[in-house]
PDB file of C-alpha atoms in Angstrom:
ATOM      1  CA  UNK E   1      57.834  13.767 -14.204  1.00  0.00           C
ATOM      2  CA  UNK E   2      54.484  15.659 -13.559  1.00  0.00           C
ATOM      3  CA  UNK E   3      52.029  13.503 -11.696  1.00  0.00           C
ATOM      4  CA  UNK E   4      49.355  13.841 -14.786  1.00  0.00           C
ATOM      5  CA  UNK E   5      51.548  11.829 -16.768  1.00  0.00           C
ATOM      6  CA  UNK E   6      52.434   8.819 -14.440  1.00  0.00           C
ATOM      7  CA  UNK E   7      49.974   6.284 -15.280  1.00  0.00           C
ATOM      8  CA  UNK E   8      46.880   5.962 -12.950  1.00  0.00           C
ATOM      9  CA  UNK E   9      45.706   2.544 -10.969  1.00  0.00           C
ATOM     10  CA  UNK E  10      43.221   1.755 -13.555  1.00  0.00           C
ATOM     11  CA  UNK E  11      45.856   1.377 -16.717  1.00  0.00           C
ATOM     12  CA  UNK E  12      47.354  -1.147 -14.381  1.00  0.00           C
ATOM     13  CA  UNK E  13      43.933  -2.836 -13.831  1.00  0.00           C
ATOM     14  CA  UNK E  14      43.282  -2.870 -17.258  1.00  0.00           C
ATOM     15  CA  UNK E  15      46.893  -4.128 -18.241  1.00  0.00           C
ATOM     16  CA  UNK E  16      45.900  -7.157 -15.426  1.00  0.00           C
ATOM     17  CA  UNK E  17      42.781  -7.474 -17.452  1.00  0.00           C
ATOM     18  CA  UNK E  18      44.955  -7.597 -20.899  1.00  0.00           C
ATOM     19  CA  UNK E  19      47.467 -10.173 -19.026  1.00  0.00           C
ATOM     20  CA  UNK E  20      45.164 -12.440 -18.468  1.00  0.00           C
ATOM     21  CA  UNK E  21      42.871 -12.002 -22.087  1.00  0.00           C
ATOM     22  CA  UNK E  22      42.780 -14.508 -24.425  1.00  0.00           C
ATOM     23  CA  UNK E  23      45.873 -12.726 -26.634  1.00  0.00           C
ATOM     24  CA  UNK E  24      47.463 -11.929 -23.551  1.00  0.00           C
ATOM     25  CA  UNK E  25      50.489 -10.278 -23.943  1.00  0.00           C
ATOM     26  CA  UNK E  26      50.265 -10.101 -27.699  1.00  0.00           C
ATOM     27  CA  UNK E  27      47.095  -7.662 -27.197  1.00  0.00           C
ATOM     28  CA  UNK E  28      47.819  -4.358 -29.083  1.00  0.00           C
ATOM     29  CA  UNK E  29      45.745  -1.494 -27.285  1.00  0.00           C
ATOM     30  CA  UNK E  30      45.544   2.413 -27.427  1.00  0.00           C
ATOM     31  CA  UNK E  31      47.048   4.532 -24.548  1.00  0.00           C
ATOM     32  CA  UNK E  32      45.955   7.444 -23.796  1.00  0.00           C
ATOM     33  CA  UNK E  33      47.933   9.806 -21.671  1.00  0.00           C
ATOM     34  CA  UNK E  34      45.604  13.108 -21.667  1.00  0.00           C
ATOM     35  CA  UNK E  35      47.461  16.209 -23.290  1.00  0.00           C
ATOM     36  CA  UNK E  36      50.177  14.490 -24.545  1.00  0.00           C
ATOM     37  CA  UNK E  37      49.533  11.096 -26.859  1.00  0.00           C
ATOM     38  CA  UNK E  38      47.442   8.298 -28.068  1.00  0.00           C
ATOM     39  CA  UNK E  39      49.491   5.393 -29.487  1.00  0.00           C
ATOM     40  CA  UNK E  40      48.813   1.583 -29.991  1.00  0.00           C
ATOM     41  CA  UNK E  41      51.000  -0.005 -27.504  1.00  0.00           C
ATOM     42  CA  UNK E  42      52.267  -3.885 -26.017  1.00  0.00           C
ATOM     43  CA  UNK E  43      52.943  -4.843 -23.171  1.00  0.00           C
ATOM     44  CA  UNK E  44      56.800  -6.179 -22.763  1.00  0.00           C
ATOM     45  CA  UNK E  45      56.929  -6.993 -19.630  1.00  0.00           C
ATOM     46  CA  UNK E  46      55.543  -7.235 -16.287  1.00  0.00           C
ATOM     47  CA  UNK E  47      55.701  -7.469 -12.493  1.00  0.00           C
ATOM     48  CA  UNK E  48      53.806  -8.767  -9.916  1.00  0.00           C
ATOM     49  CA  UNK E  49      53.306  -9.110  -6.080  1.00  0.00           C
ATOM     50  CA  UNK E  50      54.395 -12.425  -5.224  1.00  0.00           C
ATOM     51  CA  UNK E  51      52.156 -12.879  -1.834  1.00  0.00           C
ATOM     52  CA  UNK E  52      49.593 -10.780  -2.835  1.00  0.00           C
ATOM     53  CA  UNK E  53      49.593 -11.577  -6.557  1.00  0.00           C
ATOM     54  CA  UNK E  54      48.899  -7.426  -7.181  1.00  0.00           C
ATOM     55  CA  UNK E  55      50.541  -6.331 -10.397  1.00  0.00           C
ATOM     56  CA  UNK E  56      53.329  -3.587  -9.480  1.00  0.00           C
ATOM     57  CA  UNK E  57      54.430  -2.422 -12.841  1.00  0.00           C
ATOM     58  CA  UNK E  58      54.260  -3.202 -16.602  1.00  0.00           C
ATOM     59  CA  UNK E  59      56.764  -2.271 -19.815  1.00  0.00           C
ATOM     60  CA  UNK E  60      54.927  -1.094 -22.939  1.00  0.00           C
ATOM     61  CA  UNK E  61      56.056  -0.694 -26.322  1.00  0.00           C
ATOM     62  CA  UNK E  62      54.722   1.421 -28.879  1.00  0.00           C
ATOM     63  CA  UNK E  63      53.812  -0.382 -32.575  1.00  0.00           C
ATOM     64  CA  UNK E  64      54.341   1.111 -35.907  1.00  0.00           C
ATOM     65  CA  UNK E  65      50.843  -0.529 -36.912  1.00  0.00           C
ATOM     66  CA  UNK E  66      52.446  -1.106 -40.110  1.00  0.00           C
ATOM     67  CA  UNK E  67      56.364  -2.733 -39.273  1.00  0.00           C
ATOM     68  CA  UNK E  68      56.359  -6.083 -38.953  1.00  0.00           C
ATOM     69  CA  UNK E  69      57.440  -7.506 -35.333  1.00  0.00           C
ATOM     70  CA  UNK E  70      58.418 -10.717 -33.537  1.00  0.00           C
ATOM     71  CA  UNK E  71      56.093 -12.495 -31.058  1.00  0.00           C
ATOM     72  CA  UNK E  72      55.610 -15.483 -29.158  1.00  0.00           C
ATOM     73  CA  UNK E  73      52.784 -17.447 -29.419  1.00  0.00           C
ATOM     74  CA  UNK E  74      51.033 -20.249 -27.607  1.00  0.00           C
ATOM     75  CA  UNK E  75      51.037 -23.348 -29.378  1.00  0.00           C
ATOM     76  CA  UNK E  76      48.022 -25.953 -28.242  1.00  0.00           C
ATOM     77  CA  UNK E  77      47.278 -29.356 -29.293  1.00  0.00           C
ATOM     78  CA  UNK E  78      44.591 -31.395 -29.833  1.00  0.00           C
ATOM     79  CA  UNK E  79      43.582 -34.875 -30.151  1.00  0.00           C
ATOM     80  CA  UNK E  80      44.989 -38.485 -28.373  1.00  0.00           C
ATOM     81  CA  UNK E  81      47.863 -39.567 -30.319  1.00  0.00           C
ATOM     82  CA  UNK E  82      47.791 -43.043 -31.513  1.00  0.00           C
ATOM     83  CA  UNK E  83      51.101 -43.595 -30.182  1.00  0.00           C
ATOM     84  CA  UNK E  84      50.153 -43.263 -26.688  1.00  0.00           C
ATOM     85  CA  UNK E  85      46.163 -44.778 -26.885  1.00  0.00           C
ATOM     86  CA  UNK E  86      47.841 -47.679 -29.027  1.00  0.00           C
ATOM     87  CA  UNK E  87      51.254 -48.082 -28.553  1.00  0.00           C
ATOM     88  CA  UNK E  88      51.775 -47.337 -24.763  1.00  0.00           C
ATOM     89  CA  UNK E  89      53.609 -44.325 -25.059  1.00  0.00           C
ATOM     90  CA  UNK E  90      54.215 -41.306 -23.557  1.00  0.00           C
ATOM     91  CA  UNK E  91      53.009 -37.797 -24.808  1.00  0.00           C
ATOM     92  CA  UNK E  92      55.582 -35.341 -23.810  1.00  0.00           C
ATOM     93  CA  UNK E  93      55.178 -31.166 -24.458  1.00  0.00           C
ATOM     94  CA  UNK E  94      58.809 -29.692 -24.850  1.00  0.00           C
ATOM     95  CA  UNK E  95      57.956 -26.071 -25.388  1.00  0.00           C
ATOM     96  CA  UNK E  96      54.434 -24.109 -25.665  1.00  0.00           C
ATOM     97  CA  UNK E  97      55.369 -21.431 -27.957  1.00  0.00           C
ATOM     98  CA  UNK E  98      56.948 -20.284 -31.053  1.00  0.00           C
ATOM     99  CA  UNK E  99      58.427 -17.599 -31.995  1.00  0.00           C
ATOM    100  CA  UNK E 100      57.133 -15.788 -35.006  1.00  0.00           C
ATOM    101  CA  UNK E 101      56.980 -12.510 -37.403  1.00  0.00           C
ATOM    102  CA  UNK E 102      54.465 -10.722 -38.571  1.00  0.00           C
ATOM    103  CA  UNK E 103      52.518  -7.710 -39.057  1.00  0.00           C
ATOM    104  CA  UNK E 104      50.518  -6.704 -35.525  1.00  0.00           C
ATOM    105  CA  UNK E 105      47.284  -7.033 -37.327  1.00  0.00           C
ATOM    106  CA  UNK E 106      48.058 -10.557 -38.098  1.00  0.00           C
ATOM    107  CA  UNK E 107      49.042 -11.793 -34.706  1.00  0.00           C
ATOM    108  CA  UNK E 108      47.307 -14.794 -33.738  1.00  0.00           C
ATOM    109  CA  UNK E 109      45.760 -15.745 -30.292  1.00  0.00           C
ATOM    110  CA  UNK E 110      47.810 -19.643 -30.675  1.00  0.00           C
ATOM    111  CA  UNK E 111      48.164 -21.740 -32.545  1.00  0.00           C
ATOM    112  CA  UNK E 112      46.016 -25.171 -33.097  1.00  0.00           C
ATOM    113  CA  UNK E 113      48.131 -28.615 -34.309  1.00  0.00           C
ATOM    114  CA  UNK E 114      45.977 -31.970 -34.157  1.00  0.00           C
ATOM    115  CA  UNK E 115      48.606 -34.640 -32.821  1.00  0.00           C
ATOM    116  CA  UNK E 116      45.775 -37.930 -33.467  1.00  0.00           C
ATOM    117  CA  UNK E 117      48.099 -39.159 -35.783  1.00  0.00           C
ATOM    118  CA  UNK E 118      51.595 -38.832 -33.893  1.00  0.00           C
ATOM    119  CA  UNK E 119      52.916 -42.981 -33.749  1.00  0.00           C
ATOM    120  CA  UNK E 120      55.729 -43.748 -31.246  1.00  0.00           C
ATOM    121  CA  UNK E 121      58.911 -42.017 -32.010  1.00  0.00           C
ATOM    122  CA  UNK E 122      57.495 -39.311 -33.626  1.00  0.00           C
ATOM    123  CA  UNK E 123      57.648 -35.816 -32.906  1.00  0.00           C
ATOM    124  CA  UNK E 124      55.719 -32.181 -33.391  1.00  0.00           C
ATOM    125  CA  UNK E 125      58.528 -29.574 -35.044  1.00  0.00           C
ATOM    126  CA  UNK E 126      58.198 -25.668 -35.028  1.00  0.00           C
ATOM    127  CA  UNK E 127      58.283 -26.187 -39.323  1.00  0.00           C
ATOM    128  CA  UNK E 128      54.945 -28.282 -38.773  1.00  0.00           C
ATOM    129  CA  UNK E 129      53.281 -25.608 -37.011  1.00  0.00           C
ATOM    130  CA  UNK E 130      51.000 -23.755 -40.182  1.00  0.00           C
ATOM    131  CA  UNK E 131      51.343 -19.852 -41.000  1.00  0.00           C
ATOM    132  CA  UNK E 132      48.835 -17.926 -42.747  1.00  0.00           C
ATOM    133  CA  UNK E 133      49.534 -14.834 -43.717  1.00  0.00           C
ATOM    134  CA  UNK E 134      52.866 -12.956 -44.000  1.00  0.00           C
ATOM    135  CA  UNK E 135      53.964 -15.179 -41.150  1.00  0.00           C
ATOM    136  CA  UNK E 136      57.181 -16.202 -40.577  1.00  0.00           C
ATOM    137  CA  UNK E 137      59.021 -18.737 -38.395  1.00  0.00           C
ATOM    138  CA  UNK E 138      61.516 -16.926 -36.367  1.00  0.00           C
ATOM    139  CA  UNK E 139      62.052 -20.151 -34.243  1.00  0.00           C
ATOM    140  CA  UNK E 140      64.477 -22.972 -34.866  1.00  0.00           C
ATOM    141  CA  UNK E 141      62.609 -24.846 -37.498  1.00  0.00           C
ATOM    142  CA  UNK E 142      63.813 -27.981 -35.993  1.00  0.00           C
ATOM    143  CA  UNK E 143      62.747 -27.120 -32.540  1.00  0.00           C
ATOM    144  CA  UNK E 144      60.596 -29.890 -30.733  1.00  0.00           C
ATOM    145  CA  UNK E 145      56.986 -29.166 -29.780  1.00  0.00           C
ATOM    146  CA  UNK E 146      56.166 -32.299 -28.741  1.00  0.00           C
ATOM    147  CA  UNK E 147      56.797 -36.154 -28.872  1.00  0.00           C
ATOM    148  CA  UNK E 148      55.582 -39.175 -28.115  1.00  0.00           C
ATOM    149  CA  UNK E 149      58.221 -41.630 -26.452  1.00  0.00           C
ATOM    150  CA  UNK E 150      58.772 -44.858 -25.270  1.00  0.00           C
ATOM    151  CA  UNK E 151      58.126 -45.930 -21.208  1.00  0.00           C
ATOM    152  CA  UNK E 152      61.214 -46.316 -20.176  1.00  0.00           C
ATOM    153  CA  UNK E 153      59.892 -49.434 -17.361  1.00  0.00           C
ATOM    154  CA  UNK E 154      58.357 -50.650 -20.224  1.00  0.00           C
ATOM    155  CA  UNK E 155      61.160 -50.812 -22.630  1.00  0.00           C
ATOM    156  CA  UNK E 156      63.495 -52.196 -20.649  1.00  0.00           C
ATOM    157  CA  UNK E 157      61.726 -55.025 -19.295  1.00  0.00           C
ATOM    158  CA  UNK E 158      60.871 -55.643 -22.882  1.00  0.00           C
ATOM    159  CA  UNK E 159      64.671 -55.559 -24.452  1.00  0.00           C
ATOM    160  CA  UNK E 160      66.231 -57.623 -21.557  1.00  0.00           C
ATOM    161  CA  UNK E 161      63.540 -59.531 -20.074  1.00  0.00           C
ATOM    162  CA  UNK E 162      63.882 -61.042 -16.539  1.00  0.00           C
ATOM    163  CA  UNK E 163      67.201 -59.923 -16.624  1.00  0.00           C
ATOM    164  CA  UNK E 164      65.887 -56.463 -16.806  1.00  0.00           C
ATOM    165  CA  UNK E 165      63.725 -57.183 -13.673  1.00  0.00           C
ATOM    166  CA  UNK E 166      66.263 -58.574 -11.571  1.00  0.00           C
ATOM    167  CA  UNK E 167      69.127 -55.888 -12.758  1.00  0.00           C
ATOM    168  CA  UNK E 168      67.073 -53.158 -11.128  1.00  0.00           C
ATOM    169  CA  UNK E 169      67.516 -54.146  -7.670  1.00  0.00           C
ATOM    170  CA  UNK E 170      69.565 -52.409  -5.374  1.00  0.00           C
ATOM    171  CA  UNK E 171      73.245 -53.199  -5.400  1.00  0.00           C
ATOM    172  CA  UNK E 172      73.487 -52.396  -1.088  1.00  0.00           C
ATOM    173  CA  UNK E 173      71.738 -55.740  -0.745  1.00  0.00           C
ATOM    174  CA  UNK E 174      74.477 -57.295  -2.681  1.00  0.00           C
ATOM    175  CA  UNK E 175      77.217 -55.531  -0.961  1.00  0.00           C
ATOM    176  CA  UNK E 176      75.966 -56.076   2.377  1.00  0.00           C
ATOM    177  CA  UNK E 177      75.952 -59.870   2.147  1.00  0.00           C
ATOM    178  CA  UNK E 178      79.719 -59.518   1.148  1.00  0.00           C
ATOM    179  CA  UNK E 179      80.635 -57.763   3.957  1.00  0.00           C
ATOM    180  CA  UNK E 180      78.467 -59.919   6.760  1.00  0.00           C
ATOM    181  CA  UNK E 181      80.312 -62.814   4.674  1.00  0.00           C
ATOM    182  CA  UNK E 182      83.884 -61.032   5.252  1.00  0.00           C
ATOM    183  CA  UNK E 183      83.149 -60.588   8.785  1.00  0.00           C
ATOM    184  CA  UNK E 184      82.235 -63.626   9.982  1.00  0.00           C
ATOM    185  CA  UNK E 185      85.937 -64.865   8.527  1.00  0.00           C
ATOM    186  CA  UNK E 186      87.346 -62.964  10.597  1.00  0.00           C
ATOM    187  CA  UNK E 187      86.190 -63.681  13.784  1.00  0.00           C
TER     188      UNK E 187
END
């Protein structure tokens, strides 16, 4: 292609820019290529310089500003859940997104879920996560978020006691005794 329409250095800066915005990769923008369009665009994907961190080339996409598309985006919580200030357990995030669909002037920047009231054994589900909007979930409804879980050191020294302590020791100990046993028999 003619050089005017490769894209110059600065749409790369300003796709770095977009990258690392507060929508990120979910930011719709105009491109302009001079004498030939100007079209609301995504980025799809990306690469960067792995020593120098430069960013070598992007993907766009144009949007039809009024087809509805699917996008991932951020899921963040908030809040101590009682199950881990009260109960001792742990809070675990499985996944930090969701997948959704909507119409690109309705794409959010994340989403917000208060976990306070999460109790041991319970767990944050895609299905929990509110839409506004004409959002849908394009994720597994059932897919985990987040939990909060039992300590495992905790649990088991709590179901078998002592027992529990003493079980976790290493077995070579054991085994080695045996065998200095069997050898002085034999001499």
């Amino acid at each position: 292609p003619p050089r005017s329409t490769l894209f110059p250095y600065t749409t790369l800066f300003r796709s770095n820019k977009i990258l690392h915005s507060s929508s990120g990769v979910n930011t719709i923008f105009n491109l302009d290529i001079p004498g030939v369009e100007n079209s609301p665009v995504m980025v799809v994907d990306w690469q960067h310089d792995p020593i120098k961190n430069n960013l070598l080339h992007i993907d766009m996409k144009r949007i039809d500003l009024s087809k509805r598309l699917n996008v991932k985006v951020p899921v963040h919580t908030t809040g101590d859940p009682i199950g881990v200030k009260q109960q001792g357990g742990l809070y675990e995030i499985i996944t930090r997104e969701i997948e959704i669909e909507c119409l690109p002037d309705e794409i959010p920047e994340h989403f917000e879920v208060n976990v306070a009231a999460m109790t041991l054994g319970q767990s944050l589900r895609a299905s929990q996560v509110e839409l506004t909007g004409s959002m849908k979930l394009v994720s597994s409804p059932d897919q985990v978020i987040s939990h909060v879980i039992a300590v495992r050191g905790s649990a088991e020294t709590t179901d078998e006691g002592e027992a529990g302590a003493k079980a976790g020791e290493p077995e070579v100990v054991k085994k080695g005794k045996k065998e200095e046993e069997g050898a002085e028999k034999k001499k």
